[in-house]
PDB file of C-alpha atoms in Angstrom:
ATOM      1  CA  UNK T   1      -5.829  22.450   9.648  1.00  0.00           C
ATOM      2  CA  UNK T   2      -5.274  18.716   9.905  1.00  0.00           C
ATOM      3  CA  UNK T   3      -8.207  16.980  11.646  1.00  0.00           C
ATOM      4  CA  UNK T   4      -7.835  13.814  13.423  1.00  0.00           C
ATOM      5  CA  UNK T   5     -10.443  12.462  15.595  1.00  0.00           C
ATOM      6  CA  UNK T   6     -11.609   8.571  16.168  1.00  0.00           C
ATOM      7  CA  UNK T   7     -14.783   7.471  14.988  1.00  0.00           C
ATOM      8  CA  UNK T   8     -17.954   5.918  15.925  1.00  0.00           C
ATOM      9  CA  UNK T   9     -17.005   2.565  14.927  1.00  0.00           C
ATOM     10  CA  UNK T  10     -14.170   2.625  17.711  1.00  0.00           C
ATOM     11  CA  UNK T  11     -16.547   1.833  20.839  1.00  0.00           C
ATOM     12  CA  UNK T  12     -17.696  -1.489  18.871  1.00  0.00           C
ATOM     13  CA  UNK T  13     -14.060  -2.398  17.749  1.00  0.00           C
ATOM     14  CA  UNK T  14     -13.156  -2.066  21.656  1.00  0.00           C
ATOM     15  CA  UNK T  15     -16.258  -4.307  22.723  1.00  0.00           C
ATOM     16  CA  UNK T  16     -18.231  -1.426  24.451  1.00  0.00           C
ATOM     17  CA  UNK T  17     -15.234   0.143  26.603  1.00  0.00           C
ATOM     18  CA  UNK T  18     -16.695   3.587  25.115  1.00  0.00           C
ATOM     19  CA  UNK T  19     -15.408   6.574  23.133  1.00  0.00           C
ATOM     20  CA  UNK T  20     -11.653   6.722  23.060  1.00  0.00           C
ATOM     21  CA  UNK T  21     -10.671   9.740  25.601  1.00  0.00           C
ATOM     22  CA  UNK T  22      -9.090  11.631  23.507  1.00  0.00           C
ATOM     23  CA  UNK T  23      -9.491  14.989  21.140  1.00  0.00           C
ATOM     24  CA  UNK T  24      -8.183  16.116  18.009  1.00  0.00           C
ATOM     25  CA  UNK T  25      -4.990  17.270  19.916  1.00  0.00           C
ATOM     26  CA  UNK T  26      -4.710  14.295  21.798  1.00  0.00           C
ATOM     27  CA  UNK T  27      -5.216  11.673  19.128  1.00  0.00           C
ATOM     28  CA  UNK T  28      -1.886  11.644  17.371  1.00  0.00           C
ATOM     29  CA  UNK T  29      -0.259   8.000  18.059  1.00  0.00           C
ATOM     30  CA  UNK T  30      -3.660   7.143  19.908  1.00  0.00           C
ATOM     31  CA  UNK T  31      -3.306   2.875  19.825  1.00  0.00           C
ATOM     32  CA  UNK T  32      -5.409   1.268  22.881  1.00  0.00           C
ATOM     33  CA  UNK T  33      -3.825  -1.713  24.191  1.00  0.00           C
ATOM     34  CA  UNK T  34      -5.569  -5.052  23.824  1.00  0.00           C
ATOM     35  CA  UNK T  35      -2.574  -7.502  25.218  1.00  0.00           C
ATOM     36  CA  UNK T  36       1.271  -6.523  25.457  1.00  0.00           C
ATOM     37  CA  UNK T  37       2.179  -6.573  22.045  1.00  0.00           C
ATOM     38  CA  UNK T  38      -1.094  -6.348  20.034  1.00  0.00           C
ATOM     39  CA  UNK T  39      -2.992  -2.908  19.897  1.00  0.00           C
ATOM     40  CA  UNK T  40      -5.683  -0.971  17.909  1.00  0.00           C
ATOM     41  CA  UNK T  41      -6.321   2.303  16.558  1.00  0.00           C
ATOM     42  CA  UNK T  42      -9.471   3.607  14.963  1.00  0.00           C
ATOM     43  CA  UNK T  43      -8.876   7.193  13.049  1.00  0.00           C
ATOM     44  CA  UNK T  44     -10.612   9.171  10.924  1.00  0.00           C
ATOM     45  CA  UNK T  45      -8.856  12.269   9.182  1.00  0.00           C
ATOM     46  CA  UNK T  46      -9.337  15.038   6.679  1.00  0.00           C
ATOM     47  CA  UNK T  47      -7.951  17.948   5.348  1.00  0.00           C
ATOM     48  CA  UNK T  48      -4.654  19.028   4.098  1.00  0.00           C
ATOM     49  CA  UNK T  49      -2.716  17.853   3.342  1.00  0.00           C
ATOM     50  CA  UNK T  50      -4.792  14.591   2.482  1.00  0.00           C
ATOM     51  CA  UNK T  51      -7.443  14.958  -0.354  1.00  0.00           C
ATOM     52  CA  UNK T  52     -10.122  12.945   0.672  1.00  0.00           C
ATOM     53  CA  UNK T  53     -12.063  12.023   4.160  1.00  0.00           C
ATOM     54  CA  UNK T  54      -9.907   8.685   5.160  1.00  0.00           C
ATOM     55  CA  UNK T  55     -10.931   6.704   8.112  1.00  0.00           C
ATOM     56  CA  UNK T  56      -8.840   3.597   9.028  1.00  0.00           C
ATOM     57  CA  UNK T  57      -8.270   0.083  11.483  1.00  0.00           C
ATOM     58  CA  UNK T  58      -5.041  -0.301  12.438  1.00  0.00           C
ATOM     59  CA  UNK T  59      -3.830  -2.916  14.263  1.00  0.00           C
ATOM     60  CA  UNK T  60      -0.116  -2.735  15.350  1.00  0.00           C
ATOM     61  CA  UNK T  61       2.005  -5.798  16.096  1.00  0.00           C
ATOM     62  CA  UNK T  62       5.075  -7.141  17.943  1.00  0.00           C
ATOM     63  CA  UNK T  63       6.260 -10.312  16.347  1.00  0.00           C
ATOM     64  CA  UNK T  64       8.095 -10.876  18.735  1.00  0.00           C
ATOM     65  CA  UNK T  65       4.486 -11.241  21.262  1.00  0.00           C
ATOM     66  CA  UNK T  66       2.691 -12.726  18.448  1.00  0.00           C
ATOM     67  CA  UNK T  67       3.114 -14.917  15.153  1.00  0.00           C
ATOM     68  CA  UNK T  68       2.475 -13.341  11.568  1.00  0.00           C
ATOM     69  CA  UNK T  69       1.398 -16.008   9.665  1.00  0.00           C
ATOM     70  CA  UNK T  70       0.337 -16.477   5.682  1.00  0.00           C
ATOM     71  CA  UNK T  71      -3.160 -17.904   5.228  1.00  0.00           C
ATOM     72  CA  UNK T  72      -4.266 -19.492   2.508  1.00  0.00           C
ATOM     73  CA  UNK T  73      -7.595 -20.431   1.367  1.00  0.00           C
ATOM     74  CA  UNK T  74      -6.729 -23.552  -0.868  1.00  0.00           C
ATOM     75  CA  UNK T  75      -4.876 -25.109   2.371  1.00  0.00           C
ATOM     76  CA  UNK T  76      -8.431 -25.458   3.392  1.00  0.00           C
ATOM     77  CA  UNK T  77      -9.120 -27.363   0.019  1.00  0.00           C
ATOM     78  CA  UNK T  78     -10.925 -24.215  -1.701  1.00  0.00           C
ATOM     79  CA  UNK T  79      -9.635 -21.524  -3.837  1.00  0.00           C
ATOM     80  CA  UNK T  80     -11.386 -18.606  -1.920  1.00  0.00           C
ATOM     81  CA  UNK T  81     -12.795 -17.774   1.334  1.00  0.00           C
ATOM     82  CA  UNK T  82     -13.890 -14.731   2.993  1.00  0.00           C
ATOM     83  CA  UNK T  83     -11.565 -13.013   5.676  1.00  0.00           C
ATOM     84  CA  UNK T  84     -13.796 -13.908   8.905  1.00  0.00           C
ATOM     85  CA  UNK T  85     -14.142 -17.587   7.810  1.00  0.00           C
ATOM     86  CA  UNK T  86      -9.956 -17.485   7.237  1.00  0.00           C
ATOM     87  CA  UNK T  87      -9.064 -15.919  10.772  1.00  0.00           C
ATOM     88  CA  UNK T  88     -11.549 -18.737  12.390  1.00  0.00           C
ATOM     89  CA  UNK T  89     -10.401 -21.619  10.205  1.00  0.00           C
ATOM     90  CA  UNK T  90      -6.776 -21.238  10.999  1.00  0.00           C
ATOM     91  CA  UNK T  91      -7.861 -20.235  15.047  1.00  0.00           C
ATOM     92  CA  UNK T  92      -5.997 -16.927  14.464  1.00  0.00           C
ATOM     93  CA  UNK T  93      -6.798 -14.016  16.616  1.00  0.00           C
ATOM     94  CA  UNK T  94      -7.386 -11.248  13.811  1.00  0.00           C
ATOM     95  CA  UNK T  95      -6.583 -11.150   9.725  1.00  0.00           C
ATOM     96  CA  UNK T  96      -6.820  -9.299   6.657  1.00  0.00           C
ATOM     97  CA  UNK T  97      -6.775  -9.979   3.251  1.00  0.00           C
ATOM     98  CA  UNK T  98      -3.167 -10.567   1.305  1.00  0.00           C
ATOM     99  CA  UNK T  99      -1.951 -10.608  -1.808  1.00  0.00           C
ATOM    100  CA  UNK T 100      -3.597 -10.723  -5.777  1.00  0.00           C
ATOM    101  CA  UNK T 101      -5.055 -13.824  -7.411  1.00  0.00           C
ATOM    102  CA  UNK T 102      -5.896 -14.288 -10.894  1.00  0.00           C
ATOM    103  CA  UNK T 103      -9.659 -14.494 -12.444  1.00  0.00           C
ATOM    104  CA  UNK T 104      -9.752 -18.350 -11.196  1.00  0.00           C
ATOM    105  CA  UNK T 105      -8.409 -17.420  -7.721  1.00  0.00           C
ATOM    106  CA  UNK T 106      -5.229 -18.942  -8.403  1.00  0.00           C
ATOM    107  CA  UNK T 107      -2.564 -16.241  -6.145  1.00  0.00           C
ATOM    108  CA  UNK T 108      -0.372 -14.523  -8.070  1.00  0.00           C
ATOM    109  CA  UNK T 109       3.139 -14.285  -6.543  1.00  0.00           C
ATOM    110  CA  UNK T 110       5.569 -15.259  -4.234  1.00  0.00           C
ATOM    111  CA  UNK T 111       4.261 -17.248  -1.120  1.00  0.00           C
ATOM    112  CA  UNK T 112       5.650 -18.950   2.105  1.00  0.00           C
ATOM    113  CA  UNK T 113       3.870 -20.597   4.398  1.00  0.00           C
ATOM    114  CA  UNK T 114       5.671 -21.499   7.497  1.00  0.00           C
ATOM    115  CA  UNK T 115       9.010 -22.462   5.844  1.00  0.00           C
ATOM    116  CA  UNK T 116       7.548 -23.750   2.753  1.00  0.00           C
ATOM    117  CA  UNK T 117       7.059 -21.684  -0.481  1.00  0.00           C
ATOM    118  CA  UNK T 118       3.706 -22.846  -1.941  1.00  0.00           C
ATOM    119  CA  UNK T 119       3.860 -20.253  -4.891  1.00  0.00           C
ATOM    120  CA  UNK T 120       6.553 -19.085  -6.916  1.00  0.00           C
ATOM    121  CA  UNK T 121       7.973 -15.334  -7.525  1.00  0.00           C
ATOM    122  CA  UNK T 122       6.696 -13.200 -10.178  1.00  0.00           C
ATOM    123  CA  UNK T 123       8.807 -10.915 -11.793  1.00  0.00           C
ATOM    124  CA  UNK T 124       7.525  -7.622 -11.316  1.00  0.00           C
ATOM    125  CA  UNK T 125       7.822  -4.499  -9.605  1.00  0.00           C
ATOM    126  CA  UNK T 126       6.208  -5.077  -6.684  1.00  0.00           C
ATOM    127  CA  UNK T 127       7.172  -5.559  -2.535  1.00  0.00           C
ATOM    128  CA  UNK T 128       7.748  -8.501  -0.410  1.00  0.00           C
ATOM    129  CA  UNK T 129       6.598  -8.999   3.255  1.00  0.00           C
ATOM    130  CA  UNK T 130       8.476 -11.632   4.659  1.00  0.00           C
ATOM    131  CA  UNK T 131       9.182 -12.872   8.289  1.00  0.00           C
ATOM    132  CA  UNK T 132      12.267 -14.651   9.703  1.00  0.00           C
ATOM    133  CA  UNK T 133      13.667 -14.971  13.219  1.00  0.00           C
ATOM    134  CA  UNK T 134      10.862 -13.235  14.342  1.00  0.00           C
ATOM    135  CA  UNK T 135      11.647 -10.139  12.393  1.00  0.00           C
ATOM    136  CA  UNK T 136       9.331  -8.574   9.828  1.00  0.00           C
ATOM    137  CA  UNK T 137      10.722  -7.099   6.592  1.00  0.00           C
ATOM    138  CA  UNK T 138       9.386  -5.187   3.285  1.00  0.00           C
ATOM    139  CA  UNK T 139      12.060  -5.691   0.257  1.00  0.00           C
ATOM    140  CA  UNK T 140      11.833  -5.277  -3.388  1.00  0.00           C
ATOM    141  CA  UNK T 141      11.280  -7.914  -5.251  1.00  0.00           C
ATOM    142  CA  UNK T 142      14.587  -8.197  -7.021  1.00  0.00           C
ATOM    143  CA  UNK T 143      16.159  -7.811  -3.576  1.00  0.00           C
ATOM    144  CA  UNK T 144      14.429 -10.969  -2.459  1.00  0.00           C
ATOM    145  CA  UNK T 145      17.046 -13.635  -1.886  1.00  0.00           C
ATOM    146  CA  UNK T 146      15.595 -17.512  -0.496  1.00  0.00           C
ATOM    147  CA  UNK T 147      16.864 -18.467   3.140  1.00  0.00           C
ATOM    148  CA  UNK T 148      15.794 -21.472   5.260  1.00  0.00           C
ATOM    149  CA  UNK T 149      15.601 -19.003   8.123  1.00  0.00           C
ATOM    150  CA  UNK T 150      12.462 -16.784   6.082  1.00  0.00           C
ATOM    151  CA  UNK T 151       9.054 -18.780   7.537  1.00  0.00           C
ATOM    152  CA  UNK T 152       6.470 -16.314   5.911  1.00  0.00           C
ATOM    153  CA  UNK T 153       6.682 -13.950   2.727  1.00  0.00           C
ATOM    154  CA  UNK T 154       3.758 -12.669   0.525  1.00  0.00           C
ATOM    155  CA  UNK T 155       4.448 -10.704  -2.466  1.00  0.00           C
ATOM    156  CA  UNK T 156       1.996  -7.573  -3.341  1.00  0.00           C
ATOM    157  CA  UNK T 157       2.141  -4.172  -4.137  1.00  0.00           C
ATOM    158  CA  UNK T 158       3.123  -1.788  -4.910  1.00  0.00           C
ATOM    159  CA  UNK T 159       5.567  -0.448  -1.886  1.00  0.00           C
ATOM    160  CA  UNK T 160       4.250   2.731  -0.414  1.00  0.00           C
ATOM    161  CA  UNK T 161       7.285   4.153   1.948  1.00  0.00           C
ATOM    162  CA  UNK T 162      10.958   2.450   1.224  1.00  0.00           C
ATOM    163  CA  UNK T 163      13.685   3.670   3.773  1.00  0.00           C
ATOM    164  CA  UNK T 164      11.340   6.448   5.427  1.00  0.00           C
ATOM    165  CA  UNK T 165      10.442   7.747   1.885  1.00  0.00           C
ATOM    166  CA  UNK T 166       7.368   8.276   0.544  1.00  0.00           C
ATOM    167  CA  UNK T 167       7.212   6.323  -3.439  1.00  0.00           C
ATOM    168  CA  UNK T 168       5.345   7.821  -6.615  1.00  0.00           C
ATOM    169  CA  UNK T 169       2.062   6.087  -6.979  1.00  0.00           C
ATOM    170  CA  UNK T 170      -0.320   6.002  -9.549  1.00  0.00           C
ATOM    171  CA  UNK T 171      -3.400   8.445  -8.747  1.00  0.00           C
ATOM    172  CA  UNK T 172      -6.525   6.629  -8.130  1.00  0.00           C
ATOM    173  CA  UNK T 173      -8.746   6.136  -5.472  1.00  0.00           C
ATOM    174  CA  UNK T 174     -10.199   3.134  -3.946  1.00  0.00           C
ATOM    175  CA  UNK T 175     -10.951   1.173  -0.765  1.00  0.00           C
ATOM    176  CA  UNK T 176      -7.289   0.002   0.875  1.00  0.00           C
ATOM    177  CA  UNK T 177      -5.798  -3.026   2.843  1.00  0.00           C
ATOM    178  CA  UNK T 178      -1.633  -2.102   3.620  1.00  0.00           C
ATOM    179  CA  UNK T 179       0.886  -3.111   5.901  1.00  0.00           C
ATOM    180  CA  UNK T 180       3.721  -1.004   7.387  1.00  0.00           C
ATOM    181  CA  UNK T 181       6.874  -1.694   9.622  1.00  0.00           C
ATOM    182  CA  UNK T 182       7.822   0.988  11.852  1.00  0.00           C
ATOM    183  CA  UNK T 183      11.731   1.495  13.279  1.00  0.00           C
ATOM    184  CA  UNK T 184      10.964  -1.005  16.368  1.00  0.00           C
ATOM    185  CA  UNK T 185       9.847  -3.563  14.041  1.00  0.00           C
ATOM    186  CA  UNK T 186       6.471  -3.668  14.904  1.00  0.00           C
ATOM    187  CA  UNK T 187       3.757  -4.434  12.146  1.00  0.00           C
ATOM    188  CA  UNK T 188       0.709  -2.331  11.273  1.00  0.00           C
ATOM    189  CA  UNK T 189      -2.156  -4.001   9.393  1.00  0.00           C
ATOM    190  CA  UNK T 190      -4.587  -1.038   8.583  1.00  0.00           C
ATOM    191  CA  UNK T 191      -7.725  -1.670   6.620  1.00  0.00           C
ATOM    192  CA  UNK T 192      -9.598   1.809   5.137  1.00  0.00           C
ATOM    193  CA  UNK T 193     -12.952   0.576   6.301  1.00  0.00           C
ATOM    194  CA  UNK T 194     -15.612   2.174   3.792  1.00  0.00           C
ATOM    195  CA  UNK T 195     -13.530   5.213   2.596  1.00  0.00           C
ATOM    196  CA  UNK T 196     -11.836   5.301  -0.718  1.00  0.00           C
ATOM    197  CA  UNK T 197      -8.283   6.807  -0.409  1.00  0.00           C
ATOM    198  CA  UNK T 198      -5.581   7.631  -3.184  1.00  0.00           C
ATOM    199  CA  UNK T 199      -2.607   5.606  -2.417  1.00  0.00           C
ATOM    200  CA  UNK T 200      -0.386   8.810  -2.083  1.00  0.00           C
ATOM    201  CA  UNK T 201      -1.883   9.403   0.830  1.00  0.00           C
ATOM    202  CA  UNK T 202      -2.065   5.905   2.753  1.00  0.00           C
ATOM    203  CA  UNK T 203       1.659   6.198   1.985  1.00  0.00           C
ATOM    204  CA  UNK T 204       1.726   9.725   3.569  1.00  0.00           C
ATOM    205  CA  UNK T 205      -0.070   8.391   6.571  1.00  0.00           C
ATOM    206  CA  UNK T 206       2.082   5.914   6.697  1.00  0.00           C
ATOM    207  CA  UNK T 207       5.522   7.930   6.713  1.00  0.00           C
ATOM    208  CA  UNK T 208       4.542  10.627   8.774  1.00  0.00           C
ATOM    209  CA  UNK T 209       5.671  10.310  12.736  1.00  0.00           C
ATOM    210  CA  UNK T 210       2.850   9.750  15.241  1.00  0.00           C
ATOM    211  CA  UNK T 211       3.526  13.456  16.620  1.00  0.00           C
ATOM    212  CA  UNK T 212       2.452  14.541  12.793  1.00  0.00           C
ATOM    213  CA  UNK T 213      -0.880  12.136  12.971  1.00  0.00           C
ATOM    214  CA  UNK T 214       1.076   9.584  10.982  1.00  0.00           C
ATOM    215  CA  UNK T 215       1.928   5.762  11.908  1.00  0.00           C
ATOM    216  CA  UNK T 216       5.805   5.987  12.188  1.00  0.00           C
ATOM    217  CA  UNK T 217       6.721   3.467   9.604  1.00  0.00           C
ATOM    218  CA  UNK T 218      10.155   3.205   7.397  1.00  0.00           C
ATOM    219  CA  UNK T 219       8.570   0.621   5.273  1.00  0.00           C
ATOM    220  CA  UNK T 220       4.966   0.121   4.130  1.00  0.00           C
ATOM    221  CA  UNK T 221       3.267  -2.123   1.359  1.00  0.00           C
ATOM    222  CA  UNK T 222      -0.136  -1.797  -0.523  1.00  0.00           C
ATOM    223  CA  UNK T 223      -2.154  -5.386   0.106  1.00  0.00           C
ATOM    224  CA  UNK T 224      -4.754  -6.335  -2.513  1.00  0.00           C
ATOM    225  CA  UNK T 225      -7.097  -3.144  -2.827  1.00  0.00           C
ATOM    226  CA  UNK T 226     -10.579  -2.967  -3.785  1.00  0.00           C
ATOM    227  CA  UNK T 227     -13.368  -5.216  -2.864  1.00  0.00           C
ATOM    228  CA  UNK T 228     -10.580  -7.559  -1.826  1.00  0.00           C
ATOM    229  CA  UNK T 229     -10.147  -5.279   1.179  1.00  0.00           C
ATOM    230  CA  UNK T 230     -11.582  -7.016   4.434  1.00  0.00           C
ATOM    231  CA  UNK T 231     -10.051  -7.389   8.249  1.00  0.00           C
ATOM    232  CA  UNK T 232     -11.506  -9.239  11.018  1.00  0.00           C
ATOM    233  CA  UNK T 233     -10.545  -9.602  14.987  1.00  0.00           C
ATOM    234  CA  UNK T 234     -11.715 -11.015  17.575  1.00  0.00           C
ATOM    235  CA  UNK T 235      -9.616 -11.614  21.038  1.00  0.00           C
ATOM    236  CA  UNK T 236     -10.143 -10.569  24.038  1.00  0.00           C
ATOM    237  CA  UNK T 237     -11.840  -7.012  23.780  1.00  0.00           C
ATOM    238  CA  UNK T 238     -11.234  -6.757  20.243  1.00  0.00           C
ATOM    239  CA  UNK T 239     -13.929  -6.846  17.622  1.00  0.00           C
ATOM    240  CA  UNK T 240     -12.909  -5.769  14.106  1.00  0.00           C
ATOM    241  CA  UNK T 241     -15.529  -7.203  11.008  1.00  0.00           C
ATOM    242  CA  UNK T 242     -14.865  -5.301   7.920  1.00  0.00           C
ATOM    243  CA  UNK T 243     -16.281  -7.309   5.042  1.00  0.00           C
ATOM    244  CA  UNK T 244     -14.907  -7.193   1.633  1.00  0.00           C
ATOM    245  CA  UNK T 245     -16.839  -7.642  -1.417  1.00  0.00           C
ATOM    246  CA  UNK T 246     -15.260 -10.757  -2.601  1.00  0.00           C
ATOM    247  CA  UNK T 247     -13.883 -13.929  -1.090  1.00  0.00           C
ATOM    248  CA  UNK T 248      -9.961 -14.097  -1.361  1.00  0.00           C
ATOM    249  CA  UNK T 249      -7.214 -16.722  -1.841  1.00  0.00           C
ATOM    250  CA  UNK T 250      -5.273 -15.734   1.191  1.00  0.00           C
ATOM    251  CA  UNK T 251      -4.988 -13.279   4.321  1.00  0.00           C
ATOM    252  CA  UNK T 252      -2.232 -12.592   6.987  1.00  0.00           C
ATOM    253  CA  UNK T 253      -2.771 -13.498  10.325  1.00  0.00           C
ATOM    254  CA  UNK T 254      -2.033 -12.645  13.999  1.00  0.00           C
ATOM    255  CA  UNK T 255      -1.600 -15.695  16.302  1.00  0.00           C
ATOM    256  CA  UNK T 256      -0.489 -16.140  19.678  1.00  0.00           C
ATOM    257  CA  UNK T 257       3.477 -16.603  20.084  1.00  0.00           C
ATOM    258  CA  UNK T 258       2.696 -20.610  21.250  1.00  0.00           C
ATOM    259  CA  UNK T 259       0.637 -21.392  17.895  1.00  0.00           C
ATOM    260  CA  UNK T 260       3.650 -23.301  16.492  1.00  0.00           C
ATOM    261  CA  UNK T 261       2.556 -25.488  12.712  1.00  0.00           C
TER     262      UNK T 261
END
């Protein structure tokens, strides 16, 4: 049987407000409300038909309440910087880490920064998360076509769900930062915390609808993995500090809908 419960960690993320009320029957689509528009989830699940413990941040977003914004690190002059110091240098509300940067930090990939492209495409088979009109979208790569109107895109990968469909990944474990879209066009940021996950599975959580213990999403995108895997929060009652194990050239960010750059 599927077990779903939240976790310890949840009464710190919600700044002391206590355990969420809820049990394992109860906890399916379980997101506590920090502001209209911006809430949080704290999950931990096991069991079929997932093969390994997996407990998860999510943070779910509605760009049309709040801006999704690229951060980079070398727009603050250095080639790296940890998640926390990102989300505080650029005054955003919460973060987590982005996309994959060579040996020297340099990013690897497509990126736009608030109407401006500051790194160019790579050819490859790999996702892009882009933002225009205050709509978030996950494309292939070779589907990516340039428009004034696009104001943020990162390119990472590899996709997990494409059109409500779950995509073939390779099998390997390890600690996870992803994004996902669901039909409404909200945005998930979810961050694995200290649990090492096959990717098959983040993609299954992913697809799944909430009333299956999933997050709803048609689209979903695998963020830079590893020790690069960090997410950070604070706003209001929310307090989210996962450290990663390295410092990264750039993050996505939540900021409040009158944060215009």
């Amino acid at each position: 049987k599927l077990k779903l419960i939240a976790w310890g960690f949840g009464i710190w993320i919600l700044g002391g407000m206590g355990i969420f009320p809820f049990d394992s029957r109860e906890a399916h689509g379980s997101w506590q409300k920090i502001e209209e528009g911006l809430e949080v989830t704290a999950h931990q699940i096991e069991g079929p038909p997932y093969e390994t413990l997996i407990r998860f941040i999510g943070l779910r977003i509605n760009p049309k309440k709040f801006q999704i914004r690229v951060m980079e690190s070398r727009a603050w002059g250095v080639d790296r910087m940890d998640i926390k110091s990102l989300v505080r240098k650029n005054q955003a509300l919460a973060g987590i880490n982005g996309g994959f940067f060579q040996p020297d930090f340099k990013p690897l990939g497509l990126i736009i920064v608030d109407g401006r492209q500051t790194n160019p495409i790579r050819k490859t088979d790999w996702g892009i998360f882009l933002v225009a009109n205050e709509r978030a979208r996950i494309i292939h790569t070779r589907d990516f076509q340039n428009d004034r109107m696009i104001t943020q895109a990162l390119q990472v990968g590899p996709r997990l769900v494409a059109e409500g469909r779950e995509l073939r990944l390779k099998r390997q474990v390890a600690r996870r930062s992803a994004l996902g879209i669901t039909p409404d066009g909200d945005v998930i940021l979810l961050n694995t915390e200290d649990t090492e996950v096959y990717a098959q599975d983040l993609a299954r959580i992913f697809r799944l609808p909430e009333v299956e213990g999933g997050l709803g999403c048609r689209e979903a995108l695998a963020l830079d993995g590893g020790p690069s895997a960090q997410m950070y929060g604070e706003y209001k009652n929310l307090r989210i500090d996962i450290p990663g194990k390295t410092a990264v050239a750039n993050g996505i960010g939540v900021f409040p809908m009158k944060e215009r750059r």
